[in-house]
PDB file of C-alpha atoms in Angstrom:
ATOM      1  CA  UNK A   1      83.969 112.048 -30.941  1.00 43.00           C
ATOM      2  CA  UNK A   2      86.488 112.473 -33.635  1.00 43.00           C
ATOM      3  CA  UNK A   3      83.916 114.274 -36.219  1.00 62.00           C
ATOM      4  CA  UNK A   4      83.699 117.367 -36.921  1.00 79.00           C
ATOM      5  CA  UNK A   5      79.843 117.471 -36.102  1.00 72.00           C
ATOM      6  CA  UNK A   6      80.546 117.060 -32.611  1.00 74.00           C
ATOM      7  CA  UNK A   7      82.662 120.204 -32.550  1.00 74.00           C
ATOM      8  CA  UNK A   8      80.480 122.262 -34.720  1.00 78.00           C
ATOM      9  CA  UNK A   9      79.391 125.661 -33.661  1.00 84.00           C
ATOM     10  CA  UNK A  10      76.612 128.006 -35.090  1.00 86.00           C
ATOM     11  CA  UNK A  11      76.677 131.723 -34.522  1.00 84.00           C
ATOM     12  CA  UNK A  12      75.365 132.120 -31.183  1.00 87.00           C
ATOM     13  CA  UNK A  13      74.894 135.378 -28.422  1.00 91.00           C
ATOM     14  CA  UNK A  14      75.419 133.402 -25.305  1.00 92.00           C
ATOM     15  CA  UNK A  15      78.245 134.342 -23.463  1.00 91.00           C
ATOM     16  CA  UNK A  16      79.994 131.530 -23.261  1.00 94.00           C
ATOM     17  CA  UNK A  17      83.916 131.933 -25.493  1.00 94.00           C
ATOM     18  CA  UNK A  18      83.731 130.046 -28.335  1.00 93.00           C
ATOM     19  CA  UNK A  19      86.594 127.634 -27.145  1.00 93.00           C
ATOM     20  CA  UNK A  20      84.824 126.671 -23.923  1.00 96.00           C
ATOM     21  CA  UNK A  21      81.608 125.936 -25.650  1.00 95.00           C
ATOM     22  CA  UNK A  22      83.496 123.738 -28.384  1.00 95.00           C
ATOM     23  CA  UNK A  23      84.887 121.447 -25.533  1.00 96.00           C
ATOM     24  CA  UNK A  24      81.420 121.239 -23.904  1.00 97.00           C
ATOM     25  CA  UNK A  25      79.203 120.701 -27.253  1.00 96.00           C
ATOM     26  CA  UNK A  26      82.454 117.653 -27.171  1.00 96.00           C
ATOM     27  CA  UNK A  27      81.534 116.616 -24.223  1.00 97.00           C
ATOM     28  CA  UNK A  28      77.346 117.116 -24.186  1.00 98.00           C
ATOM     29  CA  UNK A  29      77.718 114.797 -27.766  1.00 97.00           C
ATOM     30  CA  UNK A  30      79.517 112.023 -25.782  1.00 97.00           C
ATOM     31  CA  UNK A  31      76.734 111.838 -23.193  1.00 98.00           C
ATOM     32  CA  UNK A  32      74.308 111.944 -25.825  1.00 98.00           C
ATOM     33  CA  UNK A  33      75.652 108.994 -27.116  1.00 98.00           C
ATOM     34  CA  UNK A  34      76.068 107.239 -24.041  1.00 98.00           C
ATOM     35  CA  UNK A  35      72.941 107.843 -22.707  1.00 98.00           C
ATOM     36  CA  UNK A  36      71.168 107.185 -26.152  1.00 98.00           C
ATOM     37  CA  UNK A  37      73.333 103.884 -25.748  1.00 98.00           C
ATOM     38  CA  UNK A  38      71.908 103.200 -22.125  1.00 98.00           C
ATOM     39  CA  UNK A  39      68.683 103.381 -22.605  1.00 98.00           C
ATOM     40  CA  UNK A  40      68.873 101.154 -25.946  1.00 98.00           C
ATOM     41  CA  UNK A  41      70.415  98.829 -23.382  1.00 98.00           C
ATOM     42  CA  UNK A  42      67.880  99.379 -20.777  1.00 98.00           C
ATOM     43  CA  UNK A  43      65.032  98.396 -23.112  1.00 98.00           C
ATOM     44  CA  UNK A  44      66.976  95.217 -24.465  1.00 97.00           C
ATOM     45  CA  UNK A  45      66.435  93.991 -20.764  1.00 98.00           C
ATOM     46  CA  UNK A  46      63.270  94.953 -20.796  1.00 98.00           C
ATOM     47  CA  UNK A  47      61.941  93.091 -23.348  1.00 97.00           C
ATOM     48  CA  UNK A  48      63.880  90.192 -23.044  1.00 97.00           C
ATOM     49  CA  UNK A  49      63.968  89.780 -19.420  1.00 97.00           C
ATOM     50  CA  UNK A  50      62.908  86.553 -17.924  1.00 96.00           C
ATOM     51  CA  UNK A  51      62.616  84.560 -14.762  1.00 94.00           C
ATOM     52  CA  UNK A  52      60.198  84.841 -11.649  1.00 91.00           C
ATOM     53  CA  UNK A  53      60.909  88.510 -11.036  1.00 93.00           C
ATOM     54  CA  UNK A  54      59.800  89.261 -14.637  1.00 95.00           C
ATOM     55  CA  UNK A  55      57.105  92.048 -14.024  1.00 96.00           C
ATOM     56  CA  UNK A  56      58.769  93.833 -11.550  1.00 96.00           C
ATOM     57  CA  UNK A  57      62.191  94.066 -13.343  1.00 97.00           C
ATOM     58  CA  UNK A  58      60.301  94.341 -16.695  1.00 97.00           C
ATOM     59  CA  UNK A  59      58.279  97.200 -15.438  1.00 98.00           C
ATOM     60  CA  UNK A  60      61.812  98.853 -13.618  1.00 97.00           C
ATOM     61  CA  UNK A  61      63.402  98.956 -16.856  1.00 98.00           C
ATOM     62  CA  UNK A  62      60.856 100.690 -18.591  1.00 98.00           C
ATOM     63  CA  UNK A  63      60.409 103.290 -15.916  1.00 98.00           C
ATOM     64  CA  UNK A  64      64.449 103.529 -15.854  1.00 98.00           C
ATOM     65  CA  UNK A  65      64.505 103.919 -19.701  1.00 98.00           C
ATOM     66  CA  UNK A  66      61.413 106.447 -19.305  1.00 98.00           C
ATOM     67  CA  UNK A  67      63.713 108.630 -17.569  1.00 98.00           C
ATOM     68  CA  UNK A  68      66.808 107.915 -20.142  1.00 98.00           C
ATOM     69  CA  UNK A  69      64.763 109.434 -22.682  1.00 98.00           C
ATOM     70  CA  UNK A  70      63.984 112.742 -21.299  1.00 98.00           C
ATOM     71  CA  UNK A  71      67.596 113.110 -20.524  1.00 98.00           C
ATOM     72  CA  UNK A  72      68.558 112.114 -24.142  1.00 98.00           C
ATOM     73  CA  UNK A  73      65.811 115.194 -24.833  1.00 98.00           C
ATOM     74  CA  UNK A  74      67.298 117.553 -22.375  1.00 98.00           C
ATOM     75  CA  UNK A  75      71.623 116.896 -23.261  1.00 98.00           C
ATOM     76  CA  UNK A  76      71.070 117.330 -27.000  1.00 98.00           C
ATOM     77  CA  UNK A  77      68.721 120.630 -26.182  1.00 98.00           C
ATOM     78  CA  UNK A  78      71.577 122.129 -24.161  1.00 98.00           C
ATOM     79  CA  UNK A  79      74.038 121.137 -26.973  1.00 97.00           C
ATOM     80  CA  UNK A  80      71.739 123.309 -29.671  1.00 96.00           C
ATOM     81  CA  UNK A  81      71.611 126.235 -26.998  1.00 96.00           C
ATOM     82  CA  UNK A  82      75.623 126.202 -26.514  1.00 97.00           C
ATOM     83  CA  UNK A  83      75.365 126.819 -30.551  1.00 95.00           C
ATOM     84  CA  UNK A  84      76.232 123.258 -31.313  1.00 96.00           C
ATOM     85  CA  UNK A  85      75.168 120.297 -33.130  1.00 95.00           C
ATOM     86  CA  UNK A  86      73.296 117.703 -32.035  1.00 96.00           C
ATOM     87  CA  UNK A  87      75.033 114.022 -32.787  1.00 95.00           C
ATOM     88  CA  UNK A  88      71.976 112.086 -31.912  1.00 94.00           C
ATOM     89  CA  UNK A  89      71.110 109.422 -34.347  1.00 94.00           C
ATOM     90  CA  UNK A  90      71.538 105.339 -33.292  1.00 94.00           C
ATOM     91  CA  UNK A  91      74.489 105.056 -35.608  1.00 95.00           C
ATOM     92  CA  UNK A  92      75.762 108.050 -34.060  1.00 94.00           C
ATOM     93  CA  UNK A  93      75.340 106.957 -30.163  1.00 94.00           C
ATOM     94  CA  UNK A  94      76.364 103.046 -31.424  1.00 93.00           C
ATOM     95  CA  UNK A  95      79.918 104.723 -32.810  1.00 94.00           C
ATOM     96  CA  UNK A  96      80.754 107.195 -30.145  1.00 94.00           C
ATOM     97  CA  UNK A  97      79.286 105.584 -26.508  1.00 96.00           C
ATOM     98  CA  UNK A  98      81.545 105.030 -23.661  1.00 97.00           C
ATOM     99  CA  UNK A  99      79.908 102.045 -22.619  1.00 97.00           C
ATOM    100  CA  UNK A 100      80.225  98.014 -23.502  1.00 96.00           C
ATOM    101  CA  UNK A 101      77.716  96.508 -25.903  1.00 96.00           C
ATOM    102  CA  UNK A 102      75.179  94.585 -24.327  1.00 97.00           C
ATOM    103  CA  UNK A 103      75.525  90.992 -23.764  1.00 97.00           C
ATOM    104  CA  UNK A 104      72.722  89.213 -25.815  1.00 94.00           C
ATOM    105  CA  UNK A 105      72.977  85.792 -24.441  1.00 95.00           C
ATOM    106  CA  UNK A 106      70.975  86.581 -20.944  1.00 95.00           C
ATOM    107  CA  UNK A 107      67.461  85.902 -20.372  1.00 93.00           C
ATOM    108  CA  UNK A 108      67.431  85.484 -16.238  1.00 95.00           C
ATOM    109  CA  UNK A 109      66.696  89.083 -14.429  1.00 96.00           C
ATOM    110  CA  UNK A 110      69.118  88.827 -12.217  1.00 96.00           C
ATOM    111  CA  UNK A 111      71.541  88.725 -15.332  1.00 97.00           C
ATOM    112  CA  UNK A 112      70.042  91.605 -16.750  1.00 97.00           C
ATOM    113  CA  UNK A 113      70.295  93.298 -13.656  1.00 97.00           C
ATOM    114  CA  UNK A 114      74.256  93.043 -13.286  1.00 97.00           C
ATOM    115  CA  UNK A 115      74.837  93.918 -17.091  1.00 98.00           C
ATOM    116  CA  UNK A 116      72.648  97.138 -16.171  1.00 98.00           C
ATOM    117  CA  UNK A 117      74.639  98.064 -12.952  1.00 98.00           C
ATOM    118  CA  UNK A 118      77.942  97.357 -15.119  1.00 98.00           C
ATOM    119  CA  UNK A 119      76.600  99.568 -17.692  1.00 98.00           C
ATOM    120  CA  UNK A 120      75.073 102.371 -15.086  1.00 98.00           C
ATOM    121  CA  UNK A 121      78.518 102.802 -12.978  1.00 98.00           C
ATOM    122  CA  UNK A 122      80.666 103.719 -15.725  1.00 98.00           C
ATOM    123  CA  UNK A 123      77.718 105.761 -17.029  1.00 98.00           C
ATOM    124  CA  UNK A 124      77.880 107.406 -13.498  1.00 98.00           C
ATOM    125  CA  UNK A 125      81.108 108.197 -13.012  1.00 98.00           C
ATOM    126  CA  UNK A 126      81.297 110.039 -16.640  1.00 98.00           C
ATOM    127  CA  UNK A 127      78.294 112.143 -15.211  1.00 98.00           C
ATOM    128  CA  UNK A 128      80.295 113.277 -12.120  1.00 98.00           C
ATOM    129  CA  UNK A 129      83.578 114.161 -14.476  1.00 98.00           C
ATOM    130  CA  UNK A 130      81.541 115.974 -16.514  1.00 98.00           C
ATOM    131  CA  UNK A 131      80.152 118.117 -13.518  1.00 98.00           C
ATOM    132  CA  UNK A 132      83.735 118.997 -12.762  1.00 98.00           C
ATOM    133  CA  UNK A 133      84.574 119.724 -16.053  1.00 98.00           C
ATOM    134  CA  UNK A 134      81.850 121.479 -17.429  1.00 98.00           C
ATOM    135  CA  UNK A 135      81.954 123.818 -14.011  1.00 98.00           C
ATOM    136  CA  UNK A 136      85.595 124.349 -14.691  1.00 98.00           C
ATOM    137  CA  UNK A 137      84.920 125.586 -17.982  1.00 98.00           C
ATOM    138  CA  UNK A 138      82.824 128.347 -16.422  1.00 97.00           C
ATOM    139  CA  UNK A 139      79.259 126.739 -17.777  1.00 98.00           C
ATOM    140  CA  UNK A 140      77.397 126.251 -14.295  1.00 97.00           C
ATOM    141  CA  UNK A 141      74.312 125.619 -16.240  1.00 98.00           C
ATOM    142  CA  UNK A 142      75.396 122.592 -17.999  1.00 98.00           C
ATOM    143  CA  UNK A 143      77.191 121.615 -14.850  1.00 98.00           C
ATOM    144  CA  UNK A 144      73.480 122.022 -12.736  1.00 98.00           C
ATOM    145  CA  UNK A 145      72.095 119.504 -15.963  1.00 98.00           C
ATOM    146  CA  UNK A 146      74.832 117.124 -15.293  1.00 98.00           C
ATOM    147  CA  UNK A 147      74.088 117.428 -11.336  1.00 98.00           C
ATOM    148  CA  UNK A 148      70.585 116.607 -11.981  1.00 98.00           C
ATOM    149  CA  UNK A 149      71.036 113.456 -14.011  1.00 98.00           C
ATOM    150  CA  UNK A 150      73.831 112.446 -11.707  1.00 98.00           C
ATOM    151  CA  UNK A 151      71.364 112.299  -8.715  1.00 98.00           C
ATOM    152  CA  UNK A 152      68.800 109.914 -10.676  1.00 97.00           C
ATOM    153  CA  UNK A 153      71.476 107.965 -11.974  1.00 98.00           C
ATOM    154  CA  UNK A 154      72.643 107.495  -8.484  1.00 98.00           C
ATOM    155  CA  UNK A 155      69.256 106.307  -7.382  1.00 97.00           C
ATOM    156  CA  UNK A 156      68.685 103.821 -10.254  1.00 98.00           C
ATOM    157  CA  UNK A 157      72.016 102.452  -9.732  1.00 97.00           C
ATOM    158  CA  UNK A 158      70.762 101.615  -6.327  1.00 97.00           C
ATOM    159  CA  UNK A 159      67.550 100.537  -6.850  1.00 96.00           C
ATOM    160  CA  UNK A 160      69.821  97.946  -9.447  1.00 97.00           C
ATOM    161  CA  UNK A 161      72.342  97.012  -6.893  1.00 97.00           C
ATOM    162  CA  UNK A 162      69.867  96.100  -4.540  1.00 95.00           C
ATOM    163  CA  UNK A 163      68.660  93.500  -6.132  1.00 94.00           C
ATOM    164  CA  UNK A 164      71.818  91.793  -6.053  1.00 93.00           C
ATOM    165  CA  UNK A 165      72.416  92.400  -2.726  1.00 90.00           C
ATOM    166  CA  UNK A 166      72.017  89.480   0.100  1.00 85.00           C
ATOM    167  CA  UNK A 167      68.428  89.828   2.445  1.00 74.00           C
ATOM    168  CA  UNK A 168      70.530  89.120   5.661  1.00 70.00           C
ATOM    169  CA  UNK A 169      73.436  90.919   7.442  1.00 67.00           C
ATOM    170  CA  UNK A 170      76.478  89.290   9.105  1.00 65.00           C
ATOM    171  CA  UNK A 171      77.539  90.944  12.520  1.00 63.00           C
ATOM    172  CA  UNK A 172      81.052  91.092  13.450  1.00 69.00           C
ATOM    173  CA  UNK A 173      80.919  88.092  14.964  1.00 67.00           C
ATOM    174  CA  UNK A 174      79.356  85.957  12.701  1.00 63.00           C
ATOM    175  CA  UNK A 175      75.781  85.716  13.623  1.00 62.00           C
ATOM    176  CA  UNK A 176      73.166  86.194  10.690  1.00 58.00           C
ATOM    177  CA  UNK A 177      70.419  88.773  11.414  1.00 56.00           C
ATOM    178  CA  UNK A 178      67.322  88.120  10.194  1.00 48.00           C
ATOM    179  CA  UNK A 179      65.789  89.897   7.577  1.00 48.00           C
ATOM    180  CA  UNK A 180      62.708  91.963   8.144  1.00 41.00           C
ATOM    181  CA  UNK A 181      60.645  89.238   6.559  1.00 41.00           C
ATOM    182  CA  UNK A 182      61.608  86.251   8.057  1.00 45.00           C
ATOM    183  CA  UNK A 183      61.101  88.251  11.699  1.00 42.00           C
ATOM    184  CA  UNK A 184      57.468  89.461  10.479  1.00 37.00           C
ATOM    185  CA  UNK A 185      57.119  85.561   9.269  1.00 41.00           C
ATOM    186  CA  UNK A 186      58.037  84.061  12.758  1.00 44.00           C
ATOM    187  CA  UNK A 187      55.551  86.210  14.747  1.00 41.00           C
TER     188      UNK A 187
END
């Protein structure tokens, strides 16, 4: 974030130096705005998803944007309690997210699916950097927030993947194993 609102610093007793909690306030405003801009995301696929895994995937993404929104609550709490400034408006998050925009010709779940995971990875590996960086900085508590998101994130970006992923396994030699459905089928 270029702005000086993403910088700014109010008086504050923790004891954090001023310099260190400048870079993380930076840092806390650019997840903000890129987890603002995921879960924007994550309810554009939920509304407009389509296809004949519509209520489950319809009923994922609200769940997964649920969640989104508590973190949204919890990075721009920890940014007022470093002293800073909270930069967490749509226009805001639109201007200053990490991620791509959001395709807006889809409609098939499985569509909406990979856009998410394509969104969710990036979004991911920012959470882990920030981990390092914050705990480099000296601020394990913002580090231990970071941690925490970065385990859910983890898991949605599984549950995501997953749906992509083929039903049967190929051996080293070839053979197809058969799913766990088709063996309960051909009992």
């Amino acid at each position: 974030m270029a702005d000086k609102l993403s910088s700014r610093l109010y008086p504050s007793h923790i004891d954090l130096p001023a310099d260190a909690r400048v870079k993380i306030v930076e840092l806390l405003n650019q997840t903000l705005a890129a987890t603002t801009d995921l879960k924007t995301q994550t309810k554009q696929a939920h509304w407009n998803v389509k296809g004949t895994d519509f209520y489950q995937l319809h009923e994922l993404f609200d769940e997964i944007a649920d969640e989104l929104e508590e973190y949204i609550d919890m990075f721009a709490e920890r940014i007022t309690a470093l002293g800073g400034y909270a930069c967490g408006t749509a226009r805001m998050a639109a201007a200053n997210s990490i991620l791509p925009e959001y395709p807006v010709d889809i409609l098939d779940g499985m569509q909406h699916v990979t856009a998410l995971v394509e969104r969710f990875a990036p979004y991911a590996k920012h959470l882990r950097q920030a981990i390092d960086t914050t705990d480099d900085l000296g601020d394990a508590d913002t580090a231990d927030l970071y941690t925490e998101v970065s385990r859910t994130i983890d898991k949605r970006l599984w549950f995501l993947e997953a749906h992509l992923q083929p039903a049967e396994v190929k051996s080293e030699n070839g053979a197809t194993a058969a799913t766990t459905k088709e063996k309960v089928a051909a009992k």
